[in-house]
PDB file of C-alpha atoms in Angstrom:
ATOM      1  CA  UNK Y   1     -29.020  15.284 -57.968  1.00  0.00           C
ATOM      2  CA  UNK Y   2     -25.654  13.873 -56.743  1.00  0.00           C
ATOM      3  CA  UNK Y   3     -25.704  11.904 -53.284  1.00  0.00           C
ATOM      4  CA  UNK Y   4     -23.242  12.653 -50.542  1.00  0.00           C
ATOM      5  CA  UNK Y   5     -20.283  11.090 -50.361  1.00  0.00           C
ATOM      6  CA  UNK Y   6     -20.226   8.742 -47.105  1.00  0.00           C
ATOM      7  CA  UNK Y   7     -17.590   9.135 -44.960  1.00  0.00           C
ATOM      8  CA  UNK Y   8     -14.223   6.546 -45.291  1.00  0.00           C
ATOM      9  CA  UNK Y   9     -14.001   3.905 -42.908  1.00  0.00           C
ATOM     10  CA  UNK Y  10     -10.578   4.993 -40.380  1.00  0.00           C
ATOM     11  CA  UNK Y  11      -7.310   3.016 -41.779  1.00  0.00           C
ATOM     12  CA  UNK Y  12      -6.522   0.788 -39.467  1.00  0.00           C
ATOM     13  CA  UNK Y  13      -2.793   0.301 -38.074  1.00  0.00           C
ATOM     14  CA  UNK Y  14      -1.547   3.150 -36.505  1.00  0.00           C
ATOM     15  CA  UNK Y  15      -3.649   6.105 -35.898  1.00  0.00           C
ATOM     16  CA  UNK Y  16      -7.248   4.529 -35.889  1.00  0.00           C
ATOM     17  CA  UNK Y  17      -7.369   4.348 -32.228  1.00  0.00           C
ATOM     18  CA  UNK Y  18      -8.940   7.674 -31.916  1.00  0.00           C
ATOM     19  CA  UNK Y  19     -11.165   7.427 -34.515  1.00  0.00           C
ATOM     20  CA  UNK Y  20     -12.395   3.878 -32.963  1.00  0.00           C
ATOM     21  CA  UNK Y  21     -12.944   5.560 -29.575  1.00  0.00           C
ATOM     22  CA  UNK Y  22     -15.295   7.817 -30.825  1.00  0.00           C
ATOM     23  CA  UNK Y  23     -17.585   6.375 -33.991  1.00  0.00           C
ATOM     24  CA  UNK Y  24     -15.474   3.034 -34.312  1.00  0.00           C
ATOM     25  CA  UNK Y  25     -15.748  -0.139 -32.430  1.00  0.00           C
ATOM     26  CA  UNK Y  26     -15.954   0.226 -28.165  1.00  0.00           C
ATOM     27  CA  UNK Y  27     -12.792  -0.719 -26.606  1.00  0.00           C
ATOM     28  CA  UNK Y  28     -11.873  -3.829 -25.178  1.00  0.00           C
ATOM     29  CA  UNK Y  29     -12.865  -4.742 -21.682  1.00  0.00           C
ATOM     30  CA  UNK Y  30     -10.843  -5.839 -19.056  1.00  0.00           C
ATOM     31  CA  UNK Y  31     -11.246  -9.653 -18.609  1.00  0.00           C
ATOM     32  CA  UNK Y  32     -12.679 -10.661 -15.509  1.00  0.00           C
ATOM     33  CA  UNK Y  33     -16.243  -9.130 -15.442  1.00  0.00           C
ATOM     34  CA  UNK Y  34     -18.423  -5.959 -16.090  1.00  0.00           C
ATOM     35  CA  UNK Y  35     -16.025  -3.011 -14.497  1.00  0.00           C
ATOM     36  CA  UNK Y  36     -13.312  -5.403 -13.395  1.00  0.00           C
ATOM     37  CA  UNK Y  37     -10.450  -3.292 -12.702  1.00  0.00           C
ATOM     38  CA  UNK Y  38      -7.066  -4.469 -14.124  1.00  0.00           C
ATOM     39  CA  UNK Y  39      -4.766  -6.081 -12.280  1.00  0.00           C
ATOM     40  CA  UNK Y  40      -0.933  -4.437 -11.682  1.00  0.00           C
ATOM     41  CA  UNK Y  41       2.209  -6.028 -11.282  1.00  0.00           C
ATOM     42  CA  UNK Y  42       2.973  -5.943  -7.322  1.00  0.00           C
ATOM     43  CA  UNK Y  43       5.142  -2.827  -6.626  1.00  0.00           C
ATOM     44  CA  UNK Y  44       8.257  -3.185  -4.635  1.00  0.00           C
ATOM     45  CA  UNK Y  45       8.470  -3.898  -0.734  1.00  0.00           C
ATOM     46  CA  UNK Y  46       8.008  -1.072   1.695  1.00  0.00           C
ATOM     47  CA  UNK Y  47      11.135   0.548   3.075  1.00  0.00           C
ATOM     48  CA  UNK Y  48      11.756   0.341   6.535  1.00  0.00           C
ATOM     49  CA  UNK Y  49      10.829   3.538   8.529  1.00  0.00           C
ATOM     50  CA  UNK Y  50      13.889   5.565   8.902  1.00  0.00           C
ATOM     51  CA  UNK Y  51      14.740   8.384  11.527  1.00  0.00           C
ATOM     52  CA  UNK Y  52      13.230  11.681  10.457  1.00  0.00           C
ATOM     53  CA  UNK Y  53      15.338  14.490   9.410  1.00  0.00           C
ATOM     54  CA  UNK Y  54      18.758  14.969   7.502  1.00  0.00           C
ATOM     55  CA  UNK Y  55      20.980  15.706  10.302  1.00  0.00           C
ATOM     56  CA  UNK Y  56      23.148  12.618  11.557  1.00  0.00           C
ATOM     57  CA  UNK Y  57      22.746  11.882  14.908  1.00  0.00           C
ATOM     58  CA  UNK Y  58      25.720  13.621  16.764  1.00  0.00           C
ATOM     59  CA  UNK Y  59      26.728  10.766  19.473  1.00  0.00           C
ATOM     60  CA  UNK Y  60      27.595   8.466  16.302  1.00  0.00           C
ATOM     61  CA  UNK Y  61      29.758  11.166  14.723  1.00  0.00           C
ATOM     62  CA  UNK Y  62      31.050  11.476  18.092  1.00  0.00           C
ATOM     63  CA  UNK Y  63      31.783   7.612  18.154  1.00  0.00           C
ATOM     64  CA  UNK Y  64      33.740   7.153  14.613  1.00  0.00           C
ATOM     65  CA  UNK Y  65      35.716  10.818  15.423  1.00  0.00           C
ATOM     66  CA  UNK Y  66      36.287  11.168  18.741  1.00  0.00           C
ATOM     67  CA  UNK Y  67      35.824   7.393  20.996  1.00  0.00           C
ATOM     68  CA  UNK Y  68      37.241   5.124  17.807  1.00  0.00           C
ATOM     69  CA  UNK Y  69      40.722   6.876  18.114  1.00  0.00           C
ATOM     70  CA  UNK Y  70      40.636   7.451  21.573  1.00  0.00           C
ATOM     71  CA  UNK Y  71      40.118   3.913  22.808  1.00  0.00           C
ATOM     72  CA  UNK Y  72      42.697   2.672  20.182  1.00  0.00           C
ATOM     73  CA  UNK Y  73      45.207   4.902  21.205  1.00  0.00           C
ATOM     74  CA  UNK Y  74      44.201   4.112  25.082  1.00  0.00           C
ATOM     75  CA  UNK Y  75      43.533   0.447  24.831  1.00  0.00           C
ATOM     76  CA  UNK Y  76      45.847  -0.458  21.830  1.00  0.00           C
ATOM     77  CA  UNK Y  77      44.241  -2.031  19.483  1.00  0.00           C
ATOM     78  CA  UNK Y  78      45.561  -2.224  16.020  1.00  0.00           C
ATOM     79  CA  UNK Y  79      41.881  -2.120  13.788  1.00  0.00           C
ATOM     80  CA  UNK Y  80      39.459   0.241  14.638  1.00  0.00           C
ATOM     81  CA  UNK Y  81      36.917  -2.895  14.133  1.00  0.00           C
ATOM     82  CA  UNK Y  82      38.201  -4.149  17.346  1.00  0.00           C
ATOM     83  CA  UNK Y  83      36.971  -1.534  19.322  1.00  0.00           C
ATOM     84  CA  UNK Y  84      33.908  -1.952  20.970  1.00  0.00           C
ATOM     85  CA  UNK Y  85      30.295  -0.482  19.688  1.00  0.00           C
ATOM     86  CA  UNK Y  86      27.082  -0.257  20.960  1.00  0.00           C
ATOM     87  CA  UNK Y  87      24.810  -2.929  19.227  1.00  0.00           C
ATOM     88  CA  UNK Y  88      21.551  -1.976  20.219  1.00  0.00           C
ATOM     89  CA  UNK Y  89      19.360  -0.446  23.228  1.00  0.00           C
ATOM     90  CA  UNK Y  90      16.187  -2.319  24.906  1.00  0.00           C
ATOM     91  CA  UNK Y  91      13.907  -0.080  26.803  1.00  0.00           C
ATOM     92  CA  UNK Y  92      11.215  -2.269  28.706  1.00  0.00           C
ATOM     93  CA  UNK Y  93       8.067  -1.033  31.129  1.00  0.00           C
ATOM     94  CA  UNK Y  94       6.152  -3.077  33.290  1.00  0.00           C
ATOM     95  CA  UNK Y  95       2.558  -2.756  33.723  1.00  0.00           C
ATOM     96  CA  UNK Y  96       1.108  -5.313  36.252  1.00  0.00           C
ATOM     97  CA  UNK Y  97      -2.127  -3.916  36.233  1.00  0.00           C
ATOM     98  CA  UNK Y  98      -2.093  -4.200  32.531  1.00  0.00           C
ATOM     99  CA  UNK Y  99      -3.604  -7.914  33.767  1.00  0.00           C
ATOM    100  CA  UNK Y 100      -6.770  -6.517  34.899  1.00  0.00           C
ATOM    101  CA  UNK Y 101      -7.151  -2.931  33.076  1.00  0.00           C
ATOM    102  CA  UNK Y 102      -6.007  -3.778  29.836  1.00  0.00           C
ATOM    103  CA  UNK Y 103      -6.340   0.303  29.046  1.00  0.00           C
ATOM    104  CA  UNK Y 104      -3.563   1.186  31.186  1.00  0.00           C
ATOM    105  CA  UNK Y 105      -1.188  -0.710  28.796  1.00  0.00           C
ATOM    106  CA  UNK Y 106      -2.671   2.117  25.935  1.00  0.00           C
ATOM    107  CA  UNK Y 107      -0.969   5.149  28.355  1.00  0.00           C
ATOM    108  CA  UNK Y 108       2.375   2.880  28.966  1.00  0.00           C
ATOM    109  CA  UNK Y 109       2.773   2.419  25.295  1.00  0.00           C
ATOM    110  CA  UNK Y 110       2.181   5.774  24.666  1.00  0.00           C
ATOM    111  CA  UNK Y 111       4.625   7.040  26.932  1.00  0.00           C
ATOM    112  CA  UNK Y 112       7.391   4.911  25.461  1.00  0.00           C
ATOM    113  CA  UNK Y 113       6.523   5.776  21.688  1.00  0.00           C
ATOM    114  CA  UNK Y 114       6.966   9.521  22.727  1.00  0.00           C
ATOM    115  CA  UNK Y 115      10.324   8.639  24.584  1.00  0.00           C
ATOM    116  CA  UNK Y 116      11.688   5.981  21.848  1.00  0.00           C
ATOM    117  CA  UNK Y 117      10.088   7.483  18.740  1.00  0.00           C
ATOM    118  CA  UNK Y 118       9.362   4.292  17.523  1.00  0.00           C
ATOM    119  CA  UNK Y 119       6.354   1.759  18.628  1.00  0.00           C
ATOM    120  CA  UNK Y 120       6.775  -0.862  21.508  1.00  0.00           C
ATOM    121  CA  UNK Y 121       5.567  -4.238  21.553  1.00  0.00           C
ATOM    122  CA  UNK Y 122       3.026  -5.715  23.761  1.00  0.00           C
ATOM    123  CA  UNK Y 123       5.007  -8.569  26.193  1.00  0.00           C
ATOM    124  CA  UNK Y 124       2.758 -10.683  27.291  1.00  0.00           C
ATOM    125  CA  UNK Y 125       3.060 -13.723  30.319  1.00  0.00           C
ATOM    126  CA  UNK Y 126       5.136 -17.177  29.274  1.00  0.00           C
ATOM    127  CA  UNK Y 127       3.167 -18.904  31.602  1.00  0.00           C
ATOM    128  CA  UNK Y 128       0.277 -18.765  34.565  1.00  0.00           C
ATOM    129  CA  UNK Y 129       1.380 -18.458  38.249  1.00  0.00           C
ATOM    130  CA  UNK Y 130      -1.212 -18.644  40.389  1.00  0.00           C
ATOM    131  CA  UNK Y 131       0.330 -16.798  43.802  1.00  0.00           C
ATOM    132  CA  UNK Y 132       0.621 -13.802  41.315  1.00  0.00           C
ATOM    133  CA  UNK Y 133      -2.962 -13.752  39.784  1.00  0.00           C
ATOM    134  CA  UNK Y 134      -1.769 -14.387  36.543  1.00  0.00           C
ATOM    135  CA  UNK Y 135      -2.775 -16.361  33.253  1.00  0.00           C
ATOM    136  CA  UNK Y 136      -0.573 -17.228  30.561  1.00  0.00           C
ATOM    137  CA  UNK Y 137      -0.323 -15.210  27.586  1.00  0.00           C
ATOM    138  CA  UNK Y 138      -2.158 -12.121  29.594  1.00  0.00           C
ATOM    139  CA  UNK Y 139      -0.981  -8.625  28.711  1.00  0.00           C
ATOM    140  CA  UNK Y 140       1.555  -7.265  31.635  1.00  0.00           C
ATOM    141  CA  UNK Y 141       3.897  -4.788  30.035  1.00  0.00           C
ATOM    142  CA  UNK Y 142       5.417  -3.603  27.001  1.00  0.00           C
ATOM    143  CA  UNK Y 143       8.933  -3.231  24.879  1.00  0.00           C
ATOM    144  CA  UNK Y 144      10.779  -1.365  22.368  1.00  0.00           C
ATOM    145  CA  UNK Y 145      14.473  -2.193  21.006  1.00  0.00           C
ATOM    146  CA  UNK Y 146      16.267   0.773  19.476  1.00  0.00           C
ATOM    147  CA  UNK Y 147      18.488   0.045  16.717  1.00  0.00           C
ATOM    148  CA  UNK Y 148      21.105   2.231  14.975  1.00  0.00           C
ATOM    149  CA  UNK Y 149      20.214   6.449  14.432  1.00  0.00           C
ATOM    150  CA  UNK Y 150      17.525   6.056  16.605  1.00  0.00           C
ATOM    151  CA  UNK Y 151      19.806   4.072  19.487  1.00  0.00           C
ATOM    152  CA  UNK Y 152      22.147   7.138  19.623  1.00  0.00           C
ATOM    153  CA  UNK Y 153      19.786   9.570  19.449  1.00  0.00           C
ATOM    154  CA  UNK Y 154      18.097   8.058  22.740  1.00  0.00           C
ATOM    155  CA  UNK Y 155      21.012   7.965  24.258  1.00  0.00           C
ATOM    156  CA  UNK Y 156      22.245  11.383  23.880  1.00  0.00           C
ATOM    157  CA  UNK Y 157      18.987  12.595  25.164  1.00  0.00           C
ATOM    158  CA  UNK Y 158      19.183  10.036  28.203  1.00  0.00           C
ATOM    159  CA  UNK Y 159      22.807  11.266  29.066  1.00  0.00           C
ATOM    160  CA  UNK Y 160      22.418  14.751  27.971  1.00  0.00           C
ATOM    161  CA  UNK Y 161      18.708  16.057  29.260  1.00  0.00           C
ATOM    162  CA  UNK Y 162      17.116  13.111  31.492  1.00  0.00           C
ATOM    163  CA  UNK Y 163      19.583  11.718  33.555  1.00  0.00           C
ATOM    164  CA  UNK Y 164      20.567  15.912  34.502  1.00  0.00           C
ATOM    165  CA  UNK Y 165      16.812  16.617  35.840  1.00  0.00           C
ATOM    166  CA  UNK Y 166      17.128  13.585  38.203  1.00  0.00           C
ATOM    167  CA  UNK Y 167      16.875  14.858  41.719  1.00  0.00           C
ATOM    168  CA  UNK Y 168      19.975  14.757  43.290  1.00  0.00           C
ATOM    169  CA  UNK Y 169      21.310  12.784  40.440  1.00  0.00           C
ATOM    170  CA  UNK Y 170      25.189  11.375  41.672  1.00  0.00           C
ATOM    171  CA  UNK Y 171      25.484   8.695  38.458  1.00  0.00           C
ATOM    172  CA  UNK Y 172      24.642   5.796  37.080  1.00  0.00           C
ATOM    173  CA  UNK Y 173      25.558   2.558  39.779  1.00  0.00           C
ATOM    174  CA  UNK Y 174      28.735   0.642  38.079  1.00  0.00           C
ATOM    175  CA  UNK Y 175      27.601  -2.819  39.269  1.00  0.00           C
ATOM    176  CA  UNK Y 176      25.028  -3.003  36.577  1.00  0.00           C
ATOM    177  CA  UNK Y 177      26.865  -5.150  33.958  1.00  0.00           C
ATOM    178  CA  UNK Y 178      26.187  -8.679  33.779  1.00  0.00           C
ATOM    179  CA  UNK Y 179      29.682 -10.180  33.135  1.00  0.00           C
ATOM    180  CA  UNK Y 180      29.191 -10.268  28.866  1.00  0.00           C
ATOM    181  CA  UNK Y 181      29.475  -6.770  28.126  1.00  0.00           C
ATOM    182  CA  UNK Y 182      25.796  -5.752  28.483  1.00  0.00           C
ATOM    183  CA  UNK Y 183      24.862  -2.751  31.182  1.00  0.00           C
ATOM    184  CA  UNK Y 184      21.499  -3.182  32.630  1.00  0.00           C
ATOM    185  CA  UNK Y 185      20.140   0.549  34.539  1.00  0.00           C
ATOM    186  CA  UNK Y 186      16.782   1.329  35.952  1.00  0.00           C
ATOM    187  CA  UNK Y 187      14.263   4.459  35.943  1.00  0.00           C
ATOM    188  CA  UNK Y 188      12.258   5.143  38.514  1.00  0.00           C
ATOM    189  CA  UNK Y 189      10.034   7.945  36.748  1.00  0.00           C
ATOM    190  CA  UNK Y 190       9.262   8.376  33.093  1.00  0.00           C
ATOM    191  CA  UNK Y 191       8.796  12.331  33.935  1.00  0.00           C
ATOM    192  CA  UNK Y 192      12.054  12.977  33.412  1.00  0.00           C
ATOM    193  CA  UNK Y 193      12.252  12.751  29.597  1.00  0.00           C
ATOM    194  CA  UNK Y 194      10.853  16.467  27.722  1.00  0.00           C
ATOM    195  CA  UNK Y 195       8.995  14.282  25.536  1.00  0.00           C
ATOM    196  CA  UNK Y 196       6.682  12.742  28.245  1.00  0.00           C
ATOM    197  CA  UNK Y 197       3.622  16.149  29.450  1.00  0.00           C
ATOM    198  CA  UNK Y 198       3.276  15.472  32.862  1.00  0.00           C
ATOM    199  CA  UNK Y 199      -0.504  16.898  33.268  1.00  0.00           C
ATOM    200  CA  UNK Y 200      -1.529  14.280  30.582  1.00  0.00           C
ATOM    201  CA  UNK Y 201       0.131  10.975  32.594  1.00  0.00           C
ATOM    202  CA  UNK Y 202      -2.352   9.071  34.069  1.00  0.00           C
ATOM    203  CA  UNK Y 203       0.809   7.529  36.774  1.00  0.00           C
ATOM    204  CA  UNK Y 204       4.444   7.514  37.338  1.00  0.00           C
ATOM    205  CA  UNK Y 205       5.999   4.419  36.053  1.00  0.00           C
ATOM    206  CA  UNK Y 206       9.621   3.302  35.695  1.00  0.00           C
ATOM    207  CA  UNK Y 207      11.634   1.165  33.070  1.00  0.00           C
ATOM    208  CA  UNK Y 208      14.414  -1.197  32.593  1.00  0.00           C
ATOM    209  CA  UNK Y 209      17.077   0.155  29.883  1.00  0.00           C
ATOM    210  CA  UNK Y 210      19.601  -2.266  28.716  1.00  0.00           C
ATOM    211  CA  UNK Y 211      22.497  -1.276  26.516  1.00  0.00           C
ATOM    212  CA  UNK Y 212      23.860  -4.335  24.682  1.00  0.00           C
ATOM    213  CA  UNK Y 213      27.223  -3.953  23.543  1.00  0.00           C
ATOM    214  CA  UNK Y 214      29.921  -5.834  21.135  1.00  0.00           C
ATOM    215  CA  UNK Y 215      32.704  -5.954  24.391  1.00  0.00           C
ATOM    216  CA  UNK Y 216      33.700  -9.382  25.492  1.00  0.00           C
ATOM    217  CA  UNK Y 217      34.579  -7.931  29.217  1.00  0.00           C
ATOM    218  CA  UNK Y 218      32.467  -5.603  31.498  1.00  0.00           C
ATOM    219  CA  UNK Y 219      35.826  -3.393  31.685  1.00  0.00           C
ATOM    220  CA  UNK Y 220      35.510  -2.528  27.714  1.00  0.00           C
ATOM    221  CA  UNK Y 221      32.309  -1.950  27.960  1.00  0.00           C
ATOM    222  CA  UNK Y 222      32.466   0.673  30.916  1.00  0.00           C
ATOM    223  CA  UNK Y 223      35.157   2.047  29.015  1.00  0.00           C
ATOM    224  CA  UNK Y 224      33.042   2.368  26.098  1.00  0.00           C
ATOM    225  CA  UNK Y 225      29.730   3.718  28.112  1.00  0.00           C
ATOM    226  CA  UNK Y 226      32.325   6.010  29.747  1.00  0.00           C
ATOM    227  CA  UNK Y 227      33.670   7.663  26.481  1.00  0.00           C
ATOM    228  CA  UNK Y 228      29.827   8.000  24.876  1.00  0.00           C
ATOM    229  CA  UNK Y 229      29.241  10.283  28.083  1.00  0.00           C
ATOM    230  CA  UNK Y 230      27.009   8.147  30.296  1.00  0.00           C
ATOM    231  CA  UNK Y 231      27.869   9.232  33.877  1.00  0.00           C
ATOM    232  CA  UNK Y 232      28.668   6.415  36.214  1.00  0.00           C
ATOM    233  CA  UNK Y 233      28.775   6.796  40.105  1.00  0.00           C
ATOM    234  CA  UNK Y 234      32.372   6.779  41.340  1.00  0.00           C
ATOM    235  CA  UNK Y 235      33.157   3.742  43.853  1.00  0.00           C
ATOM    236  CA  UNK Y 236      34.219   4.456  47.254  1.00  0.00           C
TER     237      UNK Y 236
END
């Protein structure tokens, strides 16, 4: 009686892997241990968080379209790189208490993320002054500096919608630059942004807002301010 034929060991080379997964030899283990898992190359860096949406903000169309050829023709420069821009917006809150209740600084900062759309910083004391209660590096207040899309977009709603629901709202004083370019303005009430539900505000607090601009004189500056639409109070 013949025997059966046994089977033929898999070829090896291309092909056998297969056939070594399932009767073959076991495949190779990663090094490093029973169940190890194997180690990737490191993937690139994050991206920085961008503004959310497709549609450009409409003050900075406004700026290259409307204000670039308007203060060249008004001012006469020769480059549109010489006219002044808007370099960034700083948007600060104090919270004194924040020394003793350090959970009031959690409704402050959430107040400013909803009005920025992007997350402020906790500022904290330089150094301890005893008249004032108050030990250095203690928690008093908090921050948020508003670069490029999301600058313009807080600015059109600030000129557009919360500086309009001010009660008897005349403009913005014109004695707030500080002699570099910069205009410094302050808010009494955080109520007046949309973003901000008043039922769910534990207390009415104000900010600073400082516009920083690339002007070398607080008249190019206004002039710039003026032509983005902020409102400023006539003299008399």
């Amino acid at each position: 009686m013949a025997e059966p034929k046994k089977a033929d060991k898999a070829p090896a080379g291309k092909g056998g892997g297969a056939a070594a997964g399932r009767g073959g030899q076991a495949p190779a283990r990663p090094k490093g241990g029973k169940g190890a898992p194997a180690t990737e190359a490191p993937g690139p860096p994050a991206k920085r968080a961008s503004v959310s949406g497709t549609v450009p903000p409409r003050m900075r169309e406004r700026f290259r379209t409307a204000v670039v050829p308007a203060m060249m023709k008004e001012r006469g420069y020769a480059n549109p790189f010489q006219v002044p821009r808007l370099s960034k917006v700083v948007i600060n809150m104090g919270v004194g208490e924040g020394k003793e209740n350090p959970k009031v600084l959690d409704f402050a900062t959430a107040d400013l993320q909803a009005i920025s759309g992007q997350r402020p910083v906790i500022t904290r004391a330089k150094k301890s002054i005893a008249n004032f209660k108050l030990r250095e590096n203690v928690p008093i207040g908090c921050k948020v500096t508003l670069r490029g899309p999301r600058m313009y977009e807080f600015l059109d709603r600030l000129v557009n919608v919360a500086l309009p629901r001010v009660r008897d709202f005349k403009g913005v004083p014109p004695k707030g630059f500080d002699g570099r370019g910069n205009y410094n303005m302050g808010l009494k009430e955080q109520i007046i942004f949309p973003e901000i539900v008043y039922d769910k505000v534990d207390k009415v607090r104000g900010m600073d807002i400082t516009m920083v601009t690339t002007a070398e004189t607080d008249e190019e500056a206004k002039a710039l301010l003026t032509h983005l639409g902020v409102p400023f109070r006539a003299e008399v």
